[in-house]
XYZ file of C-alpha atoms in Angstrom:
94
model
C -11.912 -12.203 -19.538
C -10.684 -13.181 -23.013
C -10.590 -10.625 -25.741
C -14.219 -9.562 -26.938
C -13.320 -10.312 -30.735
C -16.127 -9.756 -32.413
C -18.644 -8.323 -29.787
C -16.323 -4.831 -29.653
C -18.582 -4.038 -33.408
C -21.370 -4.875 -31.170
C -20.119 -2.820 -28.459
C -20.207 -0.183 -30.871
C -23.066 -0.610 -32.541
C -24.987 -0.665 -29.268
C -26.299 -4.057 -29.702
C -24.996 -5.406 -26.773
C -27.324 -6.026 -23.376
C -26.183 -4.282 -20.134
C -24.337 -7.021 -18.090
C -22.306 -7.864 -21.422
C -21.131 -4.098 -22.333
C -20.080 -3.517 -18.902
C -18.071 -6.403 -18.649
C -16.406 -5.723 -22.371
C -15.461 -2.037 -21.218
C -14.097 -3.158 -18.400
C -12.367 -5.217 -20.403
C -10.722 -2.201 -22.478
C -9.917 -0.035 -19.344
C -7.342 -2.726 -18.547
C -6.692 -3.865 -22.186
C -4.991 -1.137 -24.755
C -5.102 -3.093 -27.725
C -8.460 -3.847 -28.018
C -9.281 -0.135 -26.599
C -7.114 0.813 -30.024
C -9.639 -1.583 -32.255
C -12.782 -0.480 -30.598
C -11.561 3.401 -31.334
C -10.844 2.533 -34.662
C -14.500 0.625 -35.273
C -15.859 4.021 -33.460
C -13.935 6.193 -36.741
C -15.162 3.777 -39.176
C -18.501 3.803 -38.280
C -18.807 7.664 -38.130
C -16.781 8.272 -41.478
C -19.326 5.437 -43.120
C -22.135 7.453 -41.459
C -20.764 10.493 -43.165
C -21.024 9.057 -46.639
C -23.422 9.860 -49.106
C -25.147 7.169 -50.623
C -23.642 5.970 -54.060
C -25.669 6.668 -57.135
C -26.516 4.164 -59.383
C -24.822 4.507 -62.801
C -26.769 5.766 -65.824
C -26.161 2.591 -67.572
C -27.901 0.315 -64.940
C -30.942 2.556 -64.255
C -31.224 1.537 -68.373
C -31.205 -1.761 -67.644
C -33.917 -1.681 -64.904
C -36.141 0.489 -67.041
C -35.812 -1.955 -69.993
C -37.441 -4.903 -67.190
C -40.717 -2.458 -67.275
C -41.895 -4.442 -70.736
C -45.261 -3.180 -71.935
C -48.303 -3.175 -69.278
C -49.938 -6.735 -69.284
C -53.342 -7.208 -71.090
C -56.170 -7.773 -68.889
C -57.431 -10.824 -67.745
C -59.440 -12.608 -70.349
C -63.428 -12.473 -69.467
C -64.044 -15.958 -70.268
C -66.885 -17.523 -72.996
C -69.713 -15.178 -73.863
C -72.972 -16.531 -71.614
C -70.470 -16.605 -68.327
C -68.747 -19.881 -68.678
C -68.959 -22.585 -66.664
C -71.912 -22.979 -64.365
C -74.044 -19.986 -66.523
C -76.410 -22.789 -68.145
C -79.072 -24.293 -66.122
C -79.159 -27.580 -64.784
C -80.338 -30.623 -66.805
C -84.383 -31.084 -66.260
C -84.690 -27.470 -65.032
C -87.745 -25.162 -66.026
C -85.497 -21.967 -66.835
């Protein structure tokens, strides 16, 4: 088998389907190095897991709340009498 490349993140991730994981860790039972780059995706992904999520800075939570311009006027109502279609038709008794 060649070296899974990218598929080990998969591997990790758990995205892989059940023929294709067994086959990449049989792969790394015979295969140190990539056994050393699949452990070291493994610590990445729990350290990222352990982050907190970043907080957006002061000045850009500004910057959004300037977008929020003043609420939009209504919709206009169109010509007193209801507009088009509100007179009767030509020759009509109403």
């Amino acid at each position: 088998m060649d070296h899974p490349g990218e598929r080990l993140s998969a591997l990790v991730d758990g995205e892989l389907g059940h023929a294709e994981r067994d086959r990449i860790l049989r792969h790394l039972a015979d295969c140190e190095n990539c056994r050393f780059e699949a452990e070291m995706l493994r610590g990445l992904k729990r350290r990222l897991h352990g982050l907190d999520s970043p907080e957006p800075s002061t000045d850009f939570l500004g910057r959004l709340t300037s977008l929020n311009g003043p609420p939009a006027d209504p919709p206009a109502q169109g010509p007193p009498g209801g507009g088009f279609g509100s007179m009767p038709p030509l020759g009509s008794s109403r």
